[in-house]
Short mmCIF file of C-alpha atoms and ligand atoms in Angstrom, two decimals:
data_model
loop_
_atom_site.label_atom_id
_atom_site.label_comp_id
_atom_site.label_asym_id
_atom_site.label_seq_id
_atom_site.Cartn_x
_atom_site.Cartn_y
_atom_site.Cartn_z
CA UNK A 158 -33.46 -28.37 -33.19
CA UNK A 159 -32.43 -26.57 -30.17
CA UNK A 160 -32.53 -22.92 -30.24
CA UNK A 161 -29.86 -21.19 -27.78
CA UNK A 162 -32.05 -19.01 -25.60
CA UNK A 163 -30.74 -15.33 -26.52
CA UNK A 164 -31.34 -13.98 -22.78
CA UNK A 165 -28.84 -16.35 -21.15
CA UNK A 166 -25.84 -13.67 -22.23
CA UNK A 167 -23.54 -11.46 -20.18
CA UNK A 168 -24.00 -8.00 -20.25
CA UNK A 169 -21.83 -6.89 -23.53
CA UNK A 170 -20.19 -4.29 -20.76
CA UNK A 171 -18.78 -6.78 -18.60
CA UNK A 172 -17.33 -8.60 -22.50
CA UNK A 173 -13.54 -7.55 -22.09
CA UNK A 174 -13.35 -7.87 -18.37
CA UNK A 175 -11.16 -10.56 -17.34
CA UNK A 176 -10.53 -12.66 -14.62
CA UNK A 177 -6.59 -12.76 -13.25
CA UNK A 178 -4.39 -15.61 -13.92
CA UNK A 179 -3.35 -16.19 -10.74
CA UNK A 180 -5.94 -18.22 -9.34
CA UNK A 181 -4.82 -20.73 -12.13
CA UNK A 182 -1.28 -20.75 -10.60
CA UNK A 183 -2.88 -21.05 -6.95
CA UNK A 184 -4.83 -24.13 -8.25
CA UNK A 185 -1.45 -25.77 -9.53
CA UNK A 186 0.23 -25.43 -6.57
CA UNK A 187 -2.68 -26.98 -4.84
CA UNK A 188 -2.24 -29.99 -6.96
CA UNK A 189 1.14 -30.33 -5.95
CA UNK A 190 0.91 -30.16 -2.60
CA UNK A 191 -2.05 -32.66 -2.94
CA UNK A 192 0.48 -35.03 -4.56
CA UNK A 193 2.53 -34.67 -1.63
CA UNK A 194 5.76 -32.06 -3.16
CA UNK A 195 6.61 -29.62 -0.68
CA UNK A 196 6.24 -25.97 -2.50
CA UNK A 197 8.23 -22.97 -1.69
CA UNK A 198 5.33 -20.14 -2.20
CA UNK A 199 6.77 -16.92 -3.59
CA UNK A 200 3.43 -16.08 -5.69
CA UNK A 201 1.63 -14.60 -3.03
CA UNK A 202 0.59 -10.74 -2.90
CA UNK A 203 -0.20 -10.39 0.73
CA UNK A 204 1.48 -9.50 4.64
CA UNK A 205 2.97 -12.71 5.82
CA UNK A 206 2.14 -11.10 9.70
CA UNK A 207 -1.15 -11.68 11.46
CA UNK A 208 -3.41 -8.96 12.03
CA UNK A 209 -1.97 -7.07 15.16
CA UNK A 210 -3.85 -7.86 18.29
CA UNK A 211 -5.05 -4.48 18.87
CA UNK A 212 -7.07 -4.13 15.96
CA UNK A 213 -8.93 -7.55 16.40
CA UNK A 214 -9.37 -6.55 20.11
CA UNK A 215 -10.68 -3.35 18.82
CA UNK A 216 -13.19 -5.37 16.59
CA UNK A 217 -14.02 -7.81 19.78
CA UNK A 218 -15.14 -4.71 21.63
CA UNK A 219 -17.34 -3.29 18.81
CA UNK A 220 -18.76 -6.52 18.56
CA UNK A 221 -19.71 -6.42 22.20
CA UNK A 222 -21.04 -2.70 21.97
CA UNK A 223 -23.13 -3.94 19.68
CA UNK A 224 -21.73 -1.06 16.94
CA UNK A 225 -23.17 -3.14 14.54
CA UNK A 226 -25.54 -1.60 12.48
CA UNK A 227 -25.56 0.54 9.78
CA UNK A 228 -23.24 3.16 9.15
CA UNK A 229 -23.09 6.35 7.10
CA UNK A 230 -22.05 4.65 3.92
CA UNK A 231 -18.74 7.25 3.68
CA UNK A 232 -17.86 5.67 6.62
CA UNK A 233 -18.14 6.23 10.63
CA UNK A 234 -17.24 9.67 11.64
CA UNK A 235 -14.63 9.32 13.78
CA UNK A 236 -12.28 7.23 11.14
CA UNK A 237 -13.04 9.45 8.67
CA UNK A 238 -11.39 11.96 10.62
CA UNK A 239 -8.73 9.84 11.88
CA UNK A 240 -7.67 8.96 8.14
CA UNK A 241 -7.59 13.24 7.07
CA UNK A 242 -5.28 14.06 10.22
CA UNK A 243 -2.90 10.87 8.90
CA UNK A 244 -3.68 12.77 5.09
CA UNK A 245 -2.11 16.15 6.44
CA UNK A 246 0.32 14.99 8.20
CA UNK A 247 2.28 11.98 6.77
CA UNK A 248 1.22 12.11 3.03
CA UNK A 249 0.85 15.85 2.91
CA UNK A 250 -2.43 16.18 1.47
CA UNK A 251 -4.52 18.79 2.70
CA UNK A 252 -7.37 16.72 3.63
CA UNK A 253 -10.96 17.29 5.63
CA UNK A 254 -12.77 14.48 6.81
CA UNK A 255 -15.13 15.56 3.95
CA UNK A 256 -12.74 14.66 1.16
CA UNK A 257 -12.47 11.12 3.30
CA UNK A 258 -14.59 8.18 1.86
CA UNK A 259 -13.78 4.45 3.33
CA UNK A 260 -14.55 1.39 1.21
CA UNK A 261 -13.70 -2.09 0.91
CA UNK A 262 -10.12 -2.44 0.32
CA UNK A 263 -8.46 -0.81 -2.39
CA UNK A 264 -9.85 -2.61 -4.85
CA UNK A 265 -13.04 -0.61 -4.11
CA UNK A 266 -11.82 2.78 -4.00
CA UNK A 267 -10.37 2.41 -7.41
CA UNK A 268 -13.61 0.67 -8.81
CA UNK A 269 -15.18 3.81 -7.66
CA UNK A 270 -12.42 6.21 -9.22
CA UNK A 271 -12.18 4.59 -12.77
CA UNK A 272 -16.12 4.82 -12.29
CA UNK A 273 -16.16 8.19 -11.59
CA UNK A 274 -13.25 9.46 -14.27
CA UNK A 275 -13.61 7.19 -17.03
CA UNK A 276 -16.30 7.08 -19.86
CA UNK A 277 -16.62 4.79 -23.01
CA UNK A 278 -13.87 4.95 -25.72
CA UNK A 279 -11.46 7.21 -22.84
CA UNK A 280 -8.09 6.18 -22.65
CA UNK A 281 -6.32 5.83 -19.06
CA UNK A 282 -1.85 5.65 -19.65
CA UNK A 283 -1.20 3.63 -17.43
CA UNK A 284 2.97 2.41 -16.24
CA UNK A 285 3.30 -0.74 -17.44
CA UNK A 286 4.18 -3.50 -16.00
CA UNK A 287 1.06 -3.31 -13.96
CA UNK A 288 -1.04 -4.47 -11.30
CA UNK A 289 -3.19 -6.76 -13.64
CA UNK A 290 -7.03 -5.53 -12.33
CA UNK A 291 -6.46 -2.07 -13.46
CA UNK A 292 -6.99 -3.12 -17.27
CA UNK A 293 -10.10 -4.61 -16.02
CA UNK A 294 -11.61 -1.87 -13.96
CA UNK A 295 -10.88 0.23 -17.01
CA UNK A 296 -12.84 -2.39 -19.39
CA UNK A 297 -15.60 -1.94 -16.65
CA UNK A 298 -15.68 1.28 -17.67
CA UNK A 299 -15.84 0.50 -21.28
CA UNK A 300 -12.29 2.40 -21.69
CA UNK A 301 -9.05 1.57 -22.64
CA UNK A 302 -5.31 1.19 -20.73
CA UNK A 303 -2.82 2.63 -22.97
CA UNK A 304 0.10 1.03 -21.69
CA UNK A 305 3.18 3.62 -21.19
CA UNK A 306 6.46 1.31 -20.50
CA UNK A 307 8.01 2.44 -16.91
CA UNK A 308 11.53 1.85 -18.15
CA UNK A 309 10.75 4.32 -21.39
CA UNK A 310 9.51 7.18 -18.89
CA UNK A 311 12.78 6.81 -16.81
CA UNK A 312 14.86 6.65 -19.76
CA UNK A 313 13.65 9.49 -21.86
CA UNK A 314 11.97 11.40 -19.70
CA UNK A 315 7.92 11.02 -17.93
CA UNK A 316 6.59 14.06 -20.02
CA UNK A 317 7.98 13.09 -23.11
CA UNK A 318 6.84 9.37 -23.25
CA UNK A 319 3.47 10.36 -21.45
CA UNK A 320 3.28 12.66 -24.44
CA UNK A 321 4.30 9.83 -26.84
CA UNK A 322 1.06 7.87 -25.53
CA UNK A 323 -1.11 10.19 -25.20
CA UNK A 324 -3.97 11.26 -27.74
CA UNK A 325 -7.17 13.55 -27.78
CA UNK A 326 -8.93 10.71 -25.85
CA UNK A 327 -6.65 10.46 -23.19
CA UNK A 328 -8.05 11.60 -19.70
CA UNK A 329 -6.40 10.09 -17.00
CA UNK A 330 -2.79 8.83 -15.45
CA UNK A 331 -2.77 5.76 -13.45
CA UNK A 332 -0.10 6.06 -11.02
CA UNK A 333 1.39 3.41 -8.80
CA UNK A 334 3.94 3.92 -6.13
CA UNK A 335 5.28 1.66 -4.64
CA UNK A 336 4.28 -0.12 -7.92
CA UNK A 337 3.04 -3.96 -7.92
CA UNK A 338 5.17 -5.92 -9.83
CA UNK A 339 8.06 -4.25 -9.92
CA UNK A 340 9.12 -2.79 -6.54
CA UNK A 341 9.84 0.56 -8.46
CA UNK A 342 9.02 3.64 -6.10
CA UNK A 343 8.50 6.95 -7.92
CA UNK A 344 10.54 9.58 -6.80
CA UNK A 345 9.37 13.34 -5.96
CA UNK A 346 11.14 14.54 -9.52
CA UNK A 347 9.13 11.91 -11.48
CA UNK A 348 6.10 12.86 -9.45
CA UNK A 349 6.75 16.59 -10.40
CA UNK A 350 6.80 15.20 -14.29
CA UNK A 351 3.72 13.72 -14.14
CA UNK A 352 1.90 16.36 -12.59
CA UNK A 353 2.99 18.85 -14.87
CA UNK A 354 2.13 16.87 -17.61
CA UNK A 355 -1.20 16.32 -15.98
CA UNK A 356 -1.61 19.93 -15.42
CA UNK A 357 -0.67 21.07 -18.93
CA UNK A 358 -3.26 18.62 -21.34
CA UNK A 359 -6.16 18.86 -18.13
CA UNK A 360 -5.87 14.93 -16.94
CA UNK A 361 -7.28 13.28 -14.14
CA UNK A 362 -4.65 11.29 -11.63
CA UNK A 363 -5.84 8.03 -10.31
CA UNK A 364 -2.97 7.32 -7.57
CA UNK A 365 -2.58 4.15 -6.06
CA UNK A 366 -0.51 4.31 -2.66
CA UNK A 367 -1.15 0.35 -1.10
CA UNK A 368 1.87 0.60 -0.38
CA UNK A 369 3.40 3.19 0.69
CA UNK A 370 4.52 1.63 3.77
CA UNK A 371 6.59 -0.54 2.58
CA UNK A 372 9.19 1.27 1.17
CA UNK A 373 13.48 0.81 1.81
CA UNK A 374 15.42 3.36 0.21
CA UNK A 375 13.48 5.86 -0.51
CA UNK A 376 10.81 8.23 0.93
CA UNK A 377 7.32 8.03 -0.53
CA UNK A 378 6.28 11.18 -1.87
CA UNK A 379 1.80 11.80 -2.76
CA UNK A 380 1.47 13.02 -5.97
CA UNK A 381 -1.44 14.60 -4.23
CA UNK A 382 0.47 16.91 -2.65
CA UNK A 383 1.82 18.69 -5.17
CA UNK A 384 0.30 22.29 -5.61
CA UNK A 385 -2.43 22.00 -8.17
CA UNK A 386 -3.02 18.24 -7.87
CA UNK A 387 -5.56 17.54 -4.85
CA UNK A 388 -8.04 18.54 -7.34
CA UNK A 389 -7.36 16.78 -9.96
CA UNK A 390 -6.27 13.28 -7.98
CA UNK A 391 -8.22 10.41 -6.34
CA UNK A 392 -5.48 8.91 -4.34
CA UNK A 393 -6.35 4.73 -2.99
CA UNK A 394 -4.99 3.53 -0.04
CA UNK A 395 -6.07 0.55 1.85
CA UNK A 396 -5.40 -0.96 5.36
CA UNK A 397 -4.22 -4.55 3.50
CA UNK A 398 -1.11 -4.21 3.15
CA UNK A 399 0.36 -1.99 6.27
CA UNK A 400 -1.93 -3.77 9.00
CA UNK A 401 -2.09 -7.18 7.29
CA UNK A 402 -5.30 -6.63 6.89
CA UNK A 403 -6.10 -8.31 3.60
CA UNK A 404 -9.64 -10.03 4.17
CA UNK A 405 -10.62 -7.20 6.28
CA UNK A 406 -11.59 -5.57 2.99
CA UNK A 407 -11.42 -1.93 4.17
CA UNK A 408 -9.06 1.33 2.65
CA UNK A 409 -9.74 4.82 1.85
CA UNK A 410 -9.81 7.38 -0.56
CA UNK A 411 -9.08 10.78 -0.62
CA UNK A 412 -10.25 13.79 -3.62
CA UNK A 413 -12.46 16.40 -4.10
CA UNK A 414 -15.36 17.33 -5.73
CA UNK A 415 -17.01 16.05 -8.36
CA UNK A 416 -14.98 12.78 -7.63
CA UNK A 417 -16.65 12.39 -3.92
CA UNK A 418 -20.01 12.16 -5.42
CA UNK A 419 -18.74 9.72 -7.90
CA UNK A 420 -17.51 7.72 -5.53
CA UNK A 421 -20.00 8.36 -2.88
CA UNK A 422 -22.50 6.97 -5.09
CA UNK A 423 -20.48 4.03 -6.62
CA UNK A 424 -20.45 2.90 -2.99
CA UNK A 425 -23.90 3.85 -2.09
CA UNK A 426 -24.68 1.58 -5.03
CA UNK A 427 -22.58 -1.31 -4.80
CA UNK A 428 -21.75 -2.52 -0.60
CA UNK A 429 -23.30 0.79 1.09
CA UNK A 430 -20.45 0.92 2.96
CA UNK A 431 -17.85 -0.73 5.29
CA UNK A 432 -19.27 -3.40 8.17
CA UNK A 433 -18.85 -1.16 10.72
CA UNK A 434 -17.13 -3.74 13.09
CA UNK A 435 -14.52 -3.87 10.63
CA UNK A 436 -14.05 0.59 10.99
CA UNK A 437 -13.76 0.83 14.56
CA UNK A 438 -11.18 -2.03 14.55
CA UNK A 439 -9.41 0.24 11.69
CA UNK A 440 -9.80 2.82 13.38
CA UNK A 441 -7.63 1.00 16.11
CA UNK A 442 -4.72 0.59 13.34
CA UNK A 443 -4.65 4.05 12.26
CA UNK A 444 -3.41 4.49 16.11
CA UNK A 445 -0.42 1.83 15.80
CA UNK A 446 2.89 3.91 16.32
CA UNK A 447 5.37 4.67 13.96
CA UNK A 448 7.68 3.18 15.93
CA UNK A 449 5.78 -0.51 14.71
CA UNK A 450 5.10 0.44 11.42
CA UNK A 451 9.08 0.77 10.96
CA UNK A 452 10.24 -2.09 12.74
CA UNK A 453 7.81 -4.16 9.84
CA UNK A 454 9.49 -2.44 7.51
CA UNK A 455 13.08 -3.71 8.81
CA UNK A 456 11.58 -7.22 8.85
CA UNK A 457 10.33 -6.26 5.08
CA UNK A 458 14.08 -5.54 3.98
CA UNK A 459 15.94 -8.28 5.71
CA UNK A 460 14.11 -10.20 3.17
CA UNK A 461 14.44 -8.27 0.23
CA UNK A 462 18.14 -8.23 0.48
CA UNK A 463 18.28 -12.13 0.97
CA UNK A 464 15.94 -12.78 -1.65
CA UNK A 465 17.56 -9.95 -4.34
CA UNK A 466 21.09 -11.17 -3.23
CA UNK A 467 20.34 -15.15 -4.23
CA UNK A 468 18.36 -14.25 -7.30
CA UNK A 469 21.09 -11.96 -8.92
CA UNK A 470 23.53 -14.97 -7.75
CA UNK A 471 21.52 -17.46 -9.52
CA UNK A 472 21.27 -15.41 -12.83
CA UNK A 473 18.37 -14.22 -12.60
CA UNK A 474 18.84 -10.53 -12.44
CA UNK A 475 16.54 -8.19 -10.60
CA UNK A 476 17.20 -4.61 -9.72
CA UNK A 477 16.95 -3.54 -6.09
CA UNK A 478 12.94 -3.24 -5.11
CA UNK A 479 12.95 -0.19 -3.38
CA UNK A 480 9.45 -0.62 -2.24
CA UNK A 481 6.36 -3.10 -1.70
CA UNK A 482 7.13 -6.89 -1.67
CA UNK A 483 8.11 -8.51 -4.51
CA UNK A 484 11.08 -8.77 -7.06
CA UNK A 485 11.05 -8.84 -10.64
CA UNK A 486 13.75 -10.86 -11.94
CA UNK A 487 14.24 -11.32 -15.92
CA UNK A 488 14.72 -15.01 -16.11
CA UNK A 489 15.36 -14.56 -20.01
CA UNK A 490 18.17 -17.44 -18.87
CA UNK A 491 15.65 -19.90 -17.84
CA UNK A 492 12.81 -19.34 -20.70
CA UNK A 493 11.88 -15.44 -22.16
CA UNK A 494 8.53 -17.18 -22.62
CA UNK A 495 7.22 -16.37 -19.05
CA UNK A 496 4.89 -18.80 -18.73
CA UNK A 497 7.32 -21.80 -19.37
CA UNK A 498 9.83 -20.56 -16.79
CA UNK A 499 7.40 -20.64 -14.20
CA UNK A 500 6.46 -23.66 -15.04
CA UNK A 501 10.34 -25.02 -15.12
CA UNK A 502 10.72 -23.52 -11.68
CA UNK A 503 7.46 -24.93 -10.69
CA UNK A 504 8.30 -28.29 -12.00
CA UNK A 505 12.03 -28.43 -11.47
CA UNK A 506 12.78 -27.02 -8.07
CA UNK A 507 9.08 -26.40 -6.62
CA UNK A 508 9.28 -22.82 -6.80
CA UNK A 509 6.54 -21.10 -6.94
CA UNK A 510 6.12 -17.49 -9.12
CA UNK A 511 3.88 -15.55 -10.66
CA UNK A 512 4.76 -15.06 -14.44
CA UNK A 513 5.63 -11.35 -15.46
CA UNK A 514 3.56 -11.52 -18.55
CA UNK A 515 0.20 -11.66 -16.37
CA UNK A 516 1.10 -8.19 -15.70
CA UNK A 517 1.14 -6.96 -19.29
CA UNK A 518 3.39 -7.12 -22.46
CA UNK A 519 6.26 -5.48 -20.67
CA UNK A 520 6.45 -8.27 -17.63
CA UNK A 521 6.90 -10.39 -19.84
CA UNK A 522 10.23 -12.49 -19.44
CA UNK A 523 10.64 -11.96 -16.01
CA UNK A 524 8.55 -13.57 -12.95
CA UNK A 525 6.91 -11.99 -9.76
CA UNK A 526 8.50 -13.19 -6.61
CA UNK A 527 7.25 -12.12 -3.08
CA UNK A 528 9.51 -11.85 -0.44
CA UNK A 529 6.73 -11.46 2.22
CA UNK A 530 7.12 -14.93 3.45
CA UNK A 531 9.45 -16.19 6.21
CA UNK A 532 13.12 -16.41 6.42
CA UNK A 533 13.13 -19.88 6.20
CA UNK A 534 11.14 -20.15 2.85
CA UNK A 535 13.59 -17.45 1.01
CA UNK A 536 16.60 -19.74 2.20
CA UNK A 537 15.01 -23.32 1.17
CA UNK A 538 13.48 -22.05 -1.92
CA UNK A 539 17.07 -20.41 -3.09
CA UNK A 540 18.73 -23.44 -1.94
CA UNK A 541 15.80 -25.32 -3.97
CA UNK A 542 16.74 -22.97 -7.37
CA UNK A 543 20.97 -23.13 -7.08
CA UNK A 544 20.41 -27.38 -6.96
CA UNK A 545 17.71 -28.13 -9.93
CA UNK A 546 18.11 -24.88 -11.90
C1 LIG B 178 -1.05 -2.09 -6.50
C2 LIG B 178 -2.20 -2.52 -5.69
N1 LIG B 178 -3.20 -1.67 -5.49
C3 LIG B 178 -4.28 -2.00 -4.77
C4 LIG B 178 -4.39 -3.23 -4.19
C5 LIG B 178 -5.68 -3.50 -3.47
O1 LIG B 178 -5.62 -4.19 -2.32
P1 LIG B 178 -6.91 -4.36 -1.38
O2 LIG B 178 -8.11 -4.44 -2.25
O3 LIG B 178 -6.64 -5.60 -0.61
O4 LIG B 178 -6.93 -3.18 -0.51
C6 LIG B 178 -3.38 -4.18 -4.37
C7 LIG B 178 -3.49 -5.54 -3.82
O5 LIG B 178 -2.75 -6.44 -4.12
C8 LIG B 178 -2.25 -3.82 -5.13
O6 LIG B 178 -1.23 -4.66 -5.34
#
């Protein structure tokens, strides 16, 4: 008889943290494209630009000053600085260098903010649909996402549904603007809701701003910056999106104390910092003008309107993204099952899409389309949908 060794077993913490579905869908398409199909890629999450040349000439130079070795892990001086000016004076957050702590992409800086907010048995509401790794950083925790339906808070108000989800475990808001799925940018009323409702029943805010660039219609608005909230916030941002700098792994984080040393020491613990190559070449972004930043955006729009335009024309109804890069059609037409009209645009026209339903219970019926991808690939993969759908 074989006994099973009783080591060999996960850490019960790590038990309901998942991995995301996407990499499945990435795998199928491979397959395809293996088989020779041609596939018109709409599931990705990232800039469809390159990296702009100043910021990989800015890492060539590091490289050659040899500013290579290690770094204070809160990140080099002179970035950290950089960062709080662009805190005060675009996002409105009264920032010091101090409050300033780089890390490795977004995904880091909220790692370390669920880490530092969150203990076992907590509950976090988060606006659902989602970004899918939130649940998990919150199972990391050993906590739970109560999920608070966007479309309810805009409905019937942010402080009453926030109060309809909440109980005496609650202790902290997620909030995402420009949110990932749905394009939906939070406006400064709804921003005023939340923060009053965070105000009155003492709650933490865990803001995620990746991308607050990319925005069309509207302006984005920091929750941070609302009187009483710097203290009670950890806002994320990240270099990926703006600077298509997606594998350069490096964002930021902004809050105060206790949250710094929470995060200060889930860093300390975890990479130790940024390779600090990669901060002087962000520190070369964080100098891009305006002036670039908003000709992006243009490109960013031209495609939302052609990709929106041919969706709602095909049936498959989306409302207006007013930020990020994707739309969020319901495709309740095609299948309400998710999964299976993915796979019948997959199949039937070569479309590729990310099913809502991978970004909780209230995505579901609907699929993720990006429109950061080229011109070209918007047009064929419409064109693709109108003659097998
Ligand atoms: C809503 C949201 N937040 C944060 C991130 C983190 O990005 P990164 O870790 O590349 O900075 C992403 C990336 O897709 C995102 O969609």
């Amino acid at each position: 008889m074989t006994t099973i060794p009783t080591a060999y077993r996960l850490a019960s913490r790590l038990d309901d943290v998942g991995f995301s579905d996407i990499v499945n869908i990435r795998n199928r398409i491979m397959k395809l494209r293996e088989q020779g199909a041609r596939v018109y890629q709409f599931e990705g999450g990232e800039p469809y630009m390159n990296t702009p040349e100043v910021v990989k000439e800015a890492m060539i130079r590091a490289l050659a000053e040899n500013k290579t070795r290690y770094a204070p892990s809160s990140g080099i001086p002179e970035l950290r600085e950089a960062i709080a000016e662009k805190l005060r004076l675009k996002n409105k957050i009264p920032a010091q260098p101090s409050d300033v702590m780089v890390c490795n992409g977004g995904m880091q800086g909220l790692f370390g903010a669920f880490q530092s907010v969150v203990n076992r048995d907590e509950e976090v509401l988060v606006f659902s649909p989602f970004w899918t790794p939130i649940k998990d950083l919150i199972a990391h925790c050993e906590g739970k996402a109560i999920l608070v339906p966007t479309s309810e808070a805009r409905e019937h108000g942010f402080e009453k549904t926030l109060a309809h989800y909440s109980t005496d475990r609650t202790r902290a808001i997620y909030y995402n603007t420009p949110q990932n799925p749905t394009g939906i940018v939070f406006n400064r009323d709804e921003a005023q809701s939340v923060s009053r409702f965070a105000q009155e029943r003492d709650l933490i805010v865990i803001a995620d701003e990746a991308y607050e660039d990319l925005i069309y219609d509207e302006e984005h608005f920091s929750i941070a910056s609302i009187e009483g909230m710097f203290e009670r916030t950890i806002t994320v941002f990240t270099l990926s999106k703006t600077y298509a700098m997606t594998g350069w792994r490096i964002g930021y984080t902004v809050a105060q104390e206790p949250w710094m040393t929470g995060l200060r020491k889930t860093t300390l613990y975890s990479s130790n910092g940024v390779s600090t190559p990669t901060q002087w070449a962000a520190l070369a972004a964080m100098t891009i003008e305006s002036d670039t930043l908003e000709s992006n955006r243009r490109e960013y729009k031209q495609r939302r309107d052609l990709l929106w335009a041919g969706l709602n024309e095909l049936g498959l109804n989306c409302e207006l993204p007013a930020g990020a890069f994707y739309a969020f059609p319901d495709v309740s037409r095609v299948n309400s099952d998710s999964r299976k009209a993915a796979e019948t645009l997959l199949e039937r026209a070569q479309v590729a899409t990310v099913p809502g339903v991978v970004f909780g219970k209230h995505g579901e019926s609907h699929l993720r389309f990006s429109f950061s991808t080229s011109v070209e690939n918007i047009e064929a993969g419409l064109d693709s949908l109108r003659r097998n759908l």
